[in-house]
Short mmCIF file of C-alpha atoms in Angstrom, two decimals:
data_model
loop_
_atom_site.label_atom_id
_atom_site.label_comp_id
_atom_site.label_asym_id
_atom_site.label_seq_id
_atom_site.Cartn_x
_atom_site.Cartn_y
_atom_site.Cartn_z
CA MET A 2 55.42 75.87 41.87
CA GLU A 3 57.39 74.24 44.71
CA ARG A 4 54.26 74.41 46.85
CA ALA A 5 52.33 72.57 44.11
CA GLN A 6 54.99 69.89 43.90
CA ASP A 7 55.15 69.47 47.70
CA SER A 8 51.39 69.04 47.90
CA SER A 9 51.53 66.52 45.07
CA ARG A 10 54.27 64.46 46.71
CA GLY A 11 52.36 64.29 49.92
CA ALA A 12 49.16 63.26 48.17
CA GLU A 13 47.31 61.25 50.73
CA PRO A 14 43.77 61.01 49.34
CA ALA A 15 43.40 62.39 45.84
CA ARG A 16 40.54 64.68 46.86
CA ASP A 17 42.80 66.68 49.23
CA SER A 18 45.34 67.49 46.50
CA ALA A 19 42.81 68.05 43.68
CA PRO A 20 42.12 71.78 44.42
CA GLU A 21 45.82 72.51 44.72
CA LEU A 22 46.48 70.53 41.54
CA GLN A 23 43.82 72.52 39.70
CA ARG A 24 45.43 75.77 40.80
CA SER A 25 48.87 74.59 39.70
CA VAL A 26 47.64 73.45 36.26
CA ALA A 27 45.68 76.69 35.83
CA GLN A 28 48.79 78.73 36.61
CA LEU A 29 50.84 76.74 34.10
CA LEU A 30 48.12 77.19 31.49
CA GLN A 31 48.17 80.92 32.10
CA ARG A 32 51.96 81.05 31.76
CA LEU A 33 51.90 79.11 28.49
CA SER A 34 49.19 81.37 27.09
CA ARG A 35 51.17 84.59 27.58
CA PRO A 36 52.55 86.18 24.38
CA GLU A 37 56.07 86.19 25.81
CA ALA A 38 55.92 82.43 26.46
CA ARG A 39 56.50 81.68 22.80
CA PRO A 40 59.30 81.10 22.12
CA GLY A 41 61.10 82.23 25.24
CA ILE A 42 62.41 81.36 28.66
CA VAL A 43 58.94 81.77 30.20
CA GLY A 44 57.51 79.00 28.04
CA ASN A 45 60.47 76.68 28.55
CA GLY A 46 60.21 77.19 32.29
CA ALA A 47 56.49 76.39 32.22
CA LEU A 48 57.24 73.14 30.35
CA ALA A 49 59.85 72.15 32.93
CA ASP A 50 57.45 72.88 35.79
CA LEU A 51 54.68 70.91 34.10
CA GLY A 52 57.00 67.93 33.66
CA ALA A 53 57.91 68.06 37.35
CA LEU A 54 54.24 68.36 38.32
CA LEU A 55 53.24 65.31 36.25
CA GLU A 56 56.15 63.34 37.66
CA ALA A 57 55.20 64.14 41.25
CA THR A 58 51.40 63.77 40.97
CA GLU A 59 49.59 60.50 41.54
CA CYS A 60 47.22 59.23 38.84
CA ASP A 61 44.28 59.43 41.24
CA ALA A 62 44.89 63.14 41.73
CA LEU A 63 44.87 63.70 37.99
CA PHE A 64 41.99 61.46 36.93
CA GLY A 65 40.28 60.37 40.09
CA ALA A 66 39.99 56.87 41.53
CA GLY A 67 36.55 56.10 40.11
CA SER A 68 35.18 55.54 36.63
CA GLU A 69 34.99 59.29 35.91
CA PRO A 70 37.75 61.84 36.56
CA PRO A 71 36.91 65.13 38.27
CA ARG A 72 35.29 67.23 35.57
CA ALA A 73 37.14 70.42 36.45
CA VAL A 74 40.54 68.71 36.31
CA SER A 75 39.64 66.88 33.09
CA GLU A 76 38.61 70.08 31.33
CA LEU A 77 41.70 71.84 32.62
CA LEU A 78 43.98 69.11 31.28
CA GLY A 79 42.20 69.35 27.92
CA GLN A 80 42.87 73.09 27.82
CA LEU A 81 46.47 72.44 28.79
CA ALA A 82 46.90 69.93 25.95
CA LYS A 83 45.49 72.50 23.50
CA ALA A 84 47.88 75.13 24.84
CA LEU A 85 50.82 72.75 24.44
CA GLU A 86 49.82 71.91 20.87
CA LYS A 87 49.48 75.60 20.03
CA TRP A 88 52.78 76.44 21.72
CA ALA A 89 54.60 73.84 19.57
CA ALA A 90 52.89 74.83 16.30
CA PRO A 91 54.99 76.53 13.60
CA PRO A 92 54.41 80.27 13.15
CA GLY A 93 52.57 81.81 10.21
CA GLU A 94 54.23 82.65 6.91
CA GLU A 95 55.18 86.21 7.83
CA ALA A 96 56.48 85.23 11.27
CA SER A 97 58.42 82.26 9.94
CA ALA A 98 60.04 84.43 7.27
CA ALA A 99 61.12 86.90 9.89
CA ARG A 100 62.28 84.52 12.58
CA GLY A 101 62.89 81.17 10.90
CA LEU A 102 61.68 77.75 11.98
CA ALA A 103 64.80 76.47 13.72
CA ASP A 104 63.37 76.68 17.23
CA VAL A 105 60.04 75.02 16.35
CA ALA A 106 61.47 71.50 16.16
CA GLU A 107 63.15 71.90 19.55
CA ARG A 108 59.91 73.10 21.14
CA ALA A 109 58.00 70.25 19.50
CA ALA A 110 60.38 67.63 20.88
CA ALA A 111 60.00 69.06 24.39
CA VAL A 112 56.21 69.17 24.13
CA GLY A 113 56.18 65.64 22.73
CA GLU A 114 58.04 64.34 25.77
CA LEU A 115 55.45 65.96 28.03
CA MET A 116 52.58 64.48 26.03
CA LEU A 117 54.16 61.03 26.29
CA GLN A 118 54.35 61.55 30.04
CA LEU A 119 50.70 62.65 30.16
CA LEU A 120 49.55 59.71 28.02
CA GLY A 121 51.44 57.37 30.33
CA ARG A 122 49.46 58.77 33.25
CA VAL A 123 46.19 58.31 31.33
CA GLU A 124 47.09 54.72 30.49
CA ALA A 125 47.69 53.91 34.14
CA ALA A 126 44.48 55.58 35.34
CA PRO A 127 41.32 53.56 36.13
CA ALA A 128 39.23 56.01 34.09
CA ARG A 129 41.38 55.68 30.96
CA ALA A 130 38.66 56.39 28.36
CA ALA A 131 37.21 59.37 30.21
CA GLY A 132 40.67 60.78 30.95
CA LEU A 133 41.69 60.52 27.29
CA ARG A 134 38.56 62.21 25.94
CA PRO A 135 39.64 65.87 26.34
CA LEU A 136 43.25 65.11 25.38
CA ALA A 137 42.77 62.98 22.24
CA ALA A 138 42.18 65.70 19.62
CA PRO A 139 44.99 68.14 20.59
CA VAL A 140 47.49 65.29 21.08
CA TYR A 141 46.57 63.89 17.65
CA VAL A 142 46.92 67.31 15.99
CA PHE A 143 50.34 67.73 17.59
CA ALA A 144 51.51 64.33 16.36
CA ALA A 145 50.14 64.89 12.84
CA THR A 146 51.81 68.30 12.68
CA HIS A 147 55.31 67.12 13.50
CA ARG A 148 55.50 63.51 12.26
CA LEU A 149 56.23 64.32 8.59
CA GLN A 150 59.35 65.86 7.10
CA GLN A 151 58.63 69.56 6.90
CA PRO A 152 60.67 72.77 7.29
CA TRP A 153 59.60 73.02 10.94
CA SER A 154 60.60 69.46 11.93
CA SER A 155 63.84 67.65 12.72
CA PRO A 156 64.72 63.95 13.01
CA ARG A 157 64.25 64.13 16.77
CA SER A 158 60.92 65.99 16.67
CA ARG A 159 59.60 63.57 14.02
CA CYS A 160 60.67 60.59 16.12
CA VAL A 161 58.99 62.01 19.24
CA ALA A 162 55.82 62.81 17.27
CA GLU A 163 55.67 59.22 15.97
CA GLU A 164 56.04 57.96 19.55
CA VAL A 165 53.22 60.26 20.66
CA LEU A 166 50.96 58.98 17.88
CA SER A 167 51.75 55.34 18.73
CA ALA A 168 51.11 55.97 22.42
CA LEU A 169 47.83 57.74 21.62
CA LEU A 170 46.61 54.79 19.53
CA ARG A 171 47.67 52.36 22.25
CA VAL A 172 45.90 54.28 25.02
CA ALA A 173 42.79 54.66 22.82
CA LYS A 174 42.95 50.90 22.03
CA CYS A 175 42.94 51.58 18.29
CA GLY A 176 44.85 49.55 15.75
CA SER A 177 45.25 52.37 13.22
CA VAL A 178 44.80 56.09 12.69
CA ALA A 179 41.68 55.33 10.64
CA GLY A 180 40.24 53.38 13.57
CA PHE A 181 41.06 56.27 15.90
CA LEU A 182 39.27 58.77 13.64
CA CYS A 183 36.32 56.67 12.46
CA GLY A 184 35.88 54.15 15.28
CA GLU A 185 37.01 50.54 15.41
CA SER A 186 33.46 49.21 15.03
CA ASP A 187 30.13 50.34 13.61
CA ASP A 188 28.70 51.23 17.01
CA GLU A 189 31.80 53.19 18.10
CA THR A 190 32.05 56.92 17.48
CA GLY A 191 35.40 58.02 16.13
CA ARG A 192 37.26 61.21 16.97
CA PHE A 193 37.27 62.79 13.51
CA ALA A 194 34.59 65.33 14.49
CA ALA A 195 36.63 66.38 17.55
CA VAL A 196 39.80 66.73 15.47
CA MET A 197 37.97 68.78 12.83
CA GLY A 198 36.48 70.91 15.61
CA LEU A 199 40.02 71.76 16.64
CA LEU A 200 41.21 72.39 13.07
CA ARG A 201 38.18 74.21 11.71
CA PRO A 202 38.88 77.65 13.27
CA HIS A 203 42.28 77.56 11.53
CA LEU A 204 40.80 76.59 8.12
CA SER A 205 38.85 79.75 7.37
CA LYS A 206 39.75 82.11 4.55
CA GLU A 207 41.24 84.61 7.01
CA SER A 208 43.21 82.22 9.23
CA TRP A 209 44.38 79.14 7.30
CA LYS A 210 47.78 80.62 6.48
CA ASN A 211 48.54 81.64 10.06
CA ASN A 212 49.76 78.09 10.67
CA PRO A 213 51.58 76.47 7.71
CA ALA A 214 51.03 73.00 9.18
CA VAL A 215 47.24 73.06 9.35
CA ARG A 216 46.65 72.30 5.66
CA HIS A 217 48.99 69.30 5.83
CA VAL A 218 47.34 68.02 9.02
CA PHE A 219 43.91 68.43 7.44
CA SER A 220 44.96 66.70 4.22
CA TRP A 221 46.62 63.76 5.97
CA THR A 222 43.70 63.36 8.37
CA LEU A 223 41.17 63.49 5.55
CA GLN A 224 43.03 60.75 3.66
CA GLN A 225 42.52 58.40 6.63
CA VAL A 226 38.71 58.68 6.53
CA THR A 227 37.07 56.64 3.78
CA ARG A 228 33.67 55.17 2.92
CA PRO A 229 31.18 55.04 4.55
CA TRP A 230 32.31 57.44 7.28
CA LEU A 231 33.34 60.43 5.19
CA SER A 232 29.87 61.28 3.87
CA GLN A 233 28.60 62.29 7.32
CA HIS A 234 31.45 64.83 7.57
CA LEU A 235 31.09 66.26 4.06
CA GLU A 236 30.07 69.73 5.25
CA ARG A 237 33.19 69.84 7.42
CA VAL A 238 35.73 68.80 4.79
CA LEU A 239 34.49 70.18 1.45
CA PRO A 240 34.82 73.94 2.12
CA PRO A 241 38.45 73.73 3.40
CA SER A 242 39.41 71.52 0.46
CA LEU A 243 37.99 74.03 -2.01
CA LEU A 244 39.68 76.87 -0.12
CA ILE A 245 43.12 75.23 -0.25
CA SER A 246 42.73 74.30 -3.92
CA ASP A 247 41.91 77.93 -4.76
CA ASP A 248 45.21 79.29 -3.43
CA TYR A 249 47.71 81.09 -5.66
CA GLN A 250 50.55 78.70 -4.75
CA THR A 251 50.76 75.58 -6.92
CA GLU A 252 51.74 73.40 -3.95
CA ASN A 253 48.53 74.32 -2.15
CA LYS A 254 46.45 73.94 -5.31
CA VAL A 255 47.72 70.37 -5.73
CA LEU A 256 47.11 69.58 -2.05
CA GLY A 257 43.56 70.92 -2.27
CA VAL A 258 42.81 68.99 -5.47
CA GLN A 259 44.08 65.79 -3.84
CA CYS A 260 41.67 66.44 -0.96
CA LEU A 261 38.81 66.97 -3.43
CA HIS A 262 39.75 63.75 -5.25
CA HIS A 263 39.60 61.82 -1.97
CA ILE A 264 36.16 63.26 -1.32
CA VAL A 265 34.93 62.36 -4.81
CA ILE A 266 35.92 58.70 -4.52
CA ASN A 267 34.76 58.26 -0.90
CA VAL A 268 31.41 60.10 -0.84
CA PRO A 269 28.31 58.62 -2.54
CA ALA A 270 27.17 60.29 -5.75
CA ALA A 271 23.83 61.22 -4.22
CA ASP A 272 25.54 63.30 -1.54
CA LEU A 273 27.85 64.98 -4.06
CA LEU A 274 24.91 65.88 -6.30
CA GLN A 275 22.92 67.36 -3.43
CA TYR A 276 22.98 71.19 -3.37
CA ASN A 277 24.81 71.12 -6.74
CA ARG A 278 28.11 70.21 -5.05
CA ALA A 279 29.33 68.12 -8.00
CA GLN A 280 28.94 71.06 -10.40
CA VAL A 281 30.84 73.30 -7.99
CA LEU A 282 33.64 70.74 -7.90
CA TYR A 283 33.65 70.42 -11.68
CA HIS A 284 33.99 74.14 -12.36
CA ALA A 285 36.65 74.55 -9.65
CA LEU A 286 38.69 71.76 -11.23
CA LEU A 287 38.12 72.96 -14.80
CA ASN A 288 39.64 76.35 -13.97
CA HIS A 289 42.89 74.66 -12.93
CA LEU A 290 43.37 73.18 -16.41
CA TYR A 291 44.38 76.63 -17.64
CA MET A 292 47.42 76.60 -15.34
CA PRO A 293 50.69 75.43 -16.98
CA GLU A 294 51.79 73.31 -14.00
CA HIS A 295 52.21 69.61 -14.76
CA HIS A 296 51.75 68.40 -11.15
CA LEU A 297 48.50 70.34 -10.89
CA ILE A 298 47.24 69.16 -14.30
CA GLN A 299 47.94 65.55 -13.33
CA ALA A 300 46.02 65.84 -10.05
CA VAL A 301 43.09 67.64 -11.73
CA LEU A 302 42.72 65.13 -14.58
CA LEU A 303 42.73 62.16 -12.21
CA CYS A 304 40.05 63.83 -10.09
CA LEU A 305 37.92 64.73 -13.11
CA LEU A 306 38.00 61.17 -14.44
CA ASP A 307 36.46 59.99 -11.16
CA LEU A 308 34.00 62.90 -11.08
CA PHE A 309 32.57 62.21 -14.55
CA PRO A 310 30.45 59.19 -13.42
CA VAL A 311 28.89 61.34 -10.70
CA LEU A 312 27.99 64.09 -13.17
CA GLU A 313 26.64 61.50 -15.62
CA LYS A 314 24.29 60.15 -12.97
CA ALA A 315 22.81 63.61 -12.55
CA VAL A 316 22.18 63.89 -16.31
CA HIS A 317 20.78 60.35 -16.43
CA TRP A 318 18.41 61.00 -13.53
CA LYS A 319 17.15 64.10 -15.32
CA GLY A 320 16.43 62.05 -18.44
CA GLY A 321 19.20 63.50 -20.61
CA GLY A 322 20.86 60.24 -21.60
CA ALA A 323 21.99 61.56 -24.99
CA CYS A 324 24.20 64.19 -23.32
CA VAL A 325 25.59 61.95 -20.60
CA THR A 326 29.26 62.55 -21.56
CA THR A 327 29.04 66.32 -22.06
CA HIS A 328 31.56 67.12 -19.33
CA CYS A 329 34.07 64.58 -20.60
CA HIS A 330 33.78 66.03 -24.13
CA GLU A 331 34.35 69.52 -22.77
CA VAL A 332 37.47 68.51 -20.86
CA LEU A 333 38.93 66.47 -23.73
CA GLN A 334 38.39 69.36 -26.12
CA LEU A 335 40.26 71.67 -23.73
CA ILE A 336 43.08 69.14 -23.27
CA LEU A 337 43.57 68.72 -27.02
CA THR A 338 43.52 72.50 -27.47
CA HIS A 339 46.34 72.80 -24.95
CA MET A 340 48.25 69.78 -26.23
CA GLU A 341 48.57 70.88 -29.84
CA PRO A 342 50.87 73.91 -29.35
CA GLU A 343 52.48 72.69 -26.10
CA HIS A 344 56.29 72.50 -26.25
CA ARG A 345 57.20 71.91 -22.57
CA LEU A 346 58.12 68.25 -22.14
CA LEU A 347 56.72 67.82 -18.62
CA LEU A 348 53.32 69.12 -19.67
CA ARG A 349 53.38 67.06 -22.88
CA ARG A 350 54.04 63.92 -20.84
CA THR A 351 51.26 64.76 -18.40
CA TYR A 352 48.69 65.32 -21.14
CA ALA A 353 49.79 62.21 -23.06
CA ARG A 354 49.74 60.09 -19.89
CA ASN A 355 46.05 60.81 -19.31
CA LEU A 356 44.81 60.85 -22.90
CA PRO A 357 44.14 57.06 -23.14
CA ALA A 358 41.76 57.24 -20.17
CA PHE A 359 39.61 59.83 -21.96
CA VAL A 360 39.46 57.73 -25.14
CA LYS A 361 38.44 54.68 -23.07
CA LYS A 362 35.80 56.80 -21.39
CA LEU A 363 34.25 58.10 -24.63
CA GLU A 364 34.80 54.97 -26.76
CA ILE A 365 32.99 55.44 -30.12
CA LEU A 366 32.10 59.03 -29.19
CA THR A 367 35.79 59.86 -29.61
CA VAL A 368 34.91 60.46 -33.29
CA ARG A 369 33.79 63.96 -32.31
CA HIS A 370 37.44 64.82 -31.61
CA LEU A 371 39.04 62.80 -34.40
CA LYS A 372 40.41 65.71 -36.45
CA ARG A 373 42.17 67.30 -33.52
CA LEU A 374 43.28 63.93 -32.14
CA GLU A 375 44.89 63.15 -35.50
CA ARG A 376 46.92 66.38 -35.39
CA VAL A 377 47.96 65.80 -31.78
CA ILE A 378 48.96 62.18 -32.41
CA ILE A 379 51.05 63.01 -35.49
CA GLY A 380 52.66 66.02 -33.79
CA TYR A 381 53.60 64.10 -30.65
CA LEU A 382 54.99 61.10 -32.56
CA GLU A 383 57.49 63.40 -34.27
CA VAL A 384 59.08 64.73 -31.05
CA TYR A 385 61.67 62.78 -29.06
CA ASP A 386 60.68 62.77 -25.39
CA GLY A 387 63.89 61.76 -23.62
CA PRO A 388 65.30 58.36 -22.66
CA GLU A 389 61.99 56.99 -21.36
CA ASP A 390 59.96 58.42 -24.27
CA GLU A 391 56.84 58.35 -22.11
CA ALA A 392 54.83 60.80 -24.22
CA ARG A 393 55.29 58.89 -27.49
CA LEU A 394 54.51 55.55 -25.83
CA LYS A 395 51.27 56.95 -24.41
CA ILE A 396 50.37 58.54 -27.74
CA LEU A 397 50.83 55.15 -29.42
CA GLU A 398 48.55 53.62 -26.78
CA THR A 399 46.03 56.36 -27.53
CA LEU A 400 46.25 55.70 -31.26
CA LYS A 401 45.57 51.99 -30.73
CA LEU A 402 42.45 52.84 -28.71
CA VAL A 403 41.28 55.39 -31.27
CA VAL A 404 41.61 52.85 -34.09
CA GLN A 405 39.77 50.20 -32.05
CA TYR A 406 36.85 52.46 -31.14
CA THR A 407 36.52 54.54 -34.33
CA TRP A 408 37.75 52.12 -37.05
CA PRO A 409 34.99 52.99 -39.60
CA ARG A 410 36.38 56.57 -39.74
CA ILE A 411 40.06 55.57 -39.95
CA SER A 412 40.31 54.52 -43.60
CA CYS A 413 40.26 58.11 -44.83
CA ARG A 414 43.17 58.90 -42.50
CA LEU A 415 45.13 55.75 -43.32
CA VAL A 416 47.92 57.30 -45.40
CA VAL A 417 48.60 60.14 -42.93
CA LEU A 418 48.78 57.79 -39.94
CA LEU A 419 50.85 55.25 -41.87
CA LYS A 420 53.45 57.89 -42.77
CA ALA A 421 53.67 59.05 -39.14
CA LEU A 422 54.16 55.49 -37.87
CA LEU A 423 56.78 54.60 -40.49
CA LYS A 424 58.68 57.82 -39.73
CA LEU A 425 58.63 56.92 -36.04
CA ILE A 426 59.92 53.41 -36.74
CA CYS A 427 62.75 54.80 -38.89
CA ASP A 428 63.65 57.43 -36.27
CA VAL A 429 63.80 54.79 -33.52
CA ALA A 430 65.86 52.46 -35.72
CA ARG A 431 68.39 55.22 -36.40
CA ASP A 432 68.38 56.54 -32.83
CA MET A 433 71.96 56.59 -31.50
CA SER A 434 71.13 58.45 -28.25
CA LEU A 435 71.10 57.10 -24.72
CA THR A 436 67.58 55.70 -25.09
CA PRO A 437 67.56 52.21 -23.48
CA ASP A 438 66.97 49.23 -25.75
CA SER A 439 63.87 48.36 -23.71
CA THR A 440 62.30 51.72 -24.60
CA LYS A 441 63.21 51.34 -28.28
CA ASN A 442 61.73 47.85 -28.35
CA ALA A 443 58.54 49.09 -26.66
CA LEU A 444 58.17 51.90 -29.21
CA LEU A 445 58.72 49.54 -32.13
CA GLN A 446 56.26 46.99 -30.73
CA GLU A 447 53.56 49.61 -30.08
CA ALA A 448 54.04 51.12 -33.56
CA THR A 449 53.84 47.65 -35.13
CA ASP A 450 50.63 46.92 -33.23
CA CYS A 451 49.16 50.17 -34.56
CA LEU A 452 50.10 49.17 -38.11
CA ILE A 453 48.43 45.77 -37.67
CA LEU A 454 45.25 47.43 -36.39
CA LEU A 455 45.28 49.87 -39.31
CA ASP A 456 45.69 46.93 -41.68
CA HIS A 457 42.73 45.10 -40.13
CA CYS A 458 40.37 48.05 -40.40
CA SER A 459 41.42 48.83 -44.00
CA GLN A 460 40.98 45.30 -45.41
CA GLY A 461 44.72 44.76 -45.95
CA GLN A 462 45.62 48.11 -47.55
CA VAL A 463 48.56 48.59 -45.18
CA LYS A 464 50.17 45.33 -46.33
CA SER A 465 49.92 46.44 -49.92
CA LEU A 466 51.47 49.81 -49.17
CA LEU A 467 54.31 48.22 -47.16
CA ALA A 468 55.13 45.52 -49.72
CA ARG A 469 57.85 47.53 -51.46
CA ILE A 470 59.62 48.48 -48.22
CA VAL A 471 60.84 44.91 -47.65
CA LEU A 472 62.50 44.94 -51.06
CA SER A 473 64.17 48.34 -50.80
CA CYS A 474 64.88 48.94 -47.10
CA GLU A 475 68.23 47.86 -45.65
CA ASP A 476 67.46 48.55 -41.98
CA SER A 477 66.81 45.27 -40.18
CA MET A 478 64.62 46.86 -37.48
CA VAL A 479 62.30 48.48 -40.01
CA VAL A 480 62.10 45.29 -42.09
CA SER A 481 61.36 43.25 -38.95
CA CYS A 482 58.40 45.50 -38.09
CA VAL A 483 57.05 45.31 -41.64
CA ARG A 484 57.33 41.52 -41.70
CA LYS A 485 55.34 41.34 -38.43
CA VAL A 486 52.56 43.33 -40.07
CA GLN A 487 52.64 41.07 -43.11
CA ALA A 488 52.55 37.95 -40.95
CA ALA A 489 49.48 39.15 -39.04
CA SER A 490 46.19 37.52 -40.05
CA ALA A 491 44.50 39.44 -42.85
CA GLY A 492 41.16 37.83 -42.13
CA ALA A 493 40.50 39.44 -38.74
CA PRO A 494 37.02 41.04 -38.70
CA CYS A 495 36.88 44.80 -38.47
CA SER A 496 34.64 44.72 -35.43
CA GLY A 497 37.30 42.83 -33.55
CA THR A 498 39.99 45.47 -33.91
#
């Protein structure tokens, strides 16, 4: 190693020191690749020697004095960057459970300092673009692995990783990570394909759990690539997303579904429909709705709502316009089936939060689900949902939409819905819990709006039924709500509700 440093210090022309430099880098690469180098003294010594070598070597020796660096040295430095990234990566699940992740952050900080040093050399070289080419993907993967708060990171390693990412963008002359991955202009090729080429071997069914960081790096990288660039990489990103979403751990399921959702909203419908991809996505997502995990249900429902238009286009193109909302009907039926007996508050809130979007989607076709919707609405209005009362507020929003879209079918359900709303108003008026006044006021206002809509679509029947309450009720909140209903215009047309 001393001989390599001496030859570097005495670098007269770059071509004289290049062979010696290649030998030195090759030796360091071999040392880092040994099994005993991670995480031991051998690896730490190799890092120290590499730092000394970079410090002592002129830029011309590394990257040449012309517009293109020596190919052999360039490829060797690319292999070295890959070895450094791999050396700093967290171990697999079994290894991490046995050994812990305490030493990973320390290794990452040391590797980050070396990468900053290497990027500084690239920035000062005449052949900056060519010198960066073999280094860009492994340096990016390293930075993406260690920049976020994870069990294998520390404040120092995260700070160094952020510095590495900033330096990489500066050397690449990119204003953002998206520009780095996709290209800053239409005629510029981004580095997403190179990054995925580095990640792809670790995203197979057999290997993706050997490195706990790879799924997070893939997910974060995918989120940076949007329309119109993502469609050309669909074959690279769809299989890993489906693989991660199909894991037994809820955390990975949610991460995979979020990746699928990003694909759905950033890839044209024609590409998703090709090779029946959209149907594959639909059935993969539908299976997750049987899992009682509220985070997963939330992610799946949001993704499905954006997938429905894609599936509808397929039906429309086939000439089946009458069945265009079949998938939405199927999902809503399943949701209502799960909602009715559900007693866990987090799941109730999740279902109720997304129910208005399905009613808006189906509009008048919601009548197909009216019987079950009625039972769900009445059941959910009876149950207190905590200080924020999110579930009941969302159910009231759903009821307003149902009345607006299906008003001709509401008159036969008028008495049942009226009783449920009046009971809610009385419960809120008598509520002495820690529920904030803002939440109580919102509940009362939403319930009053529902009563007004019911009155409009029943030609004033609600006013007649509420007339006696003003005379007999002593609660000012209840009377105030009733008076608002009475004051509402009785001449509003039914079609305007």
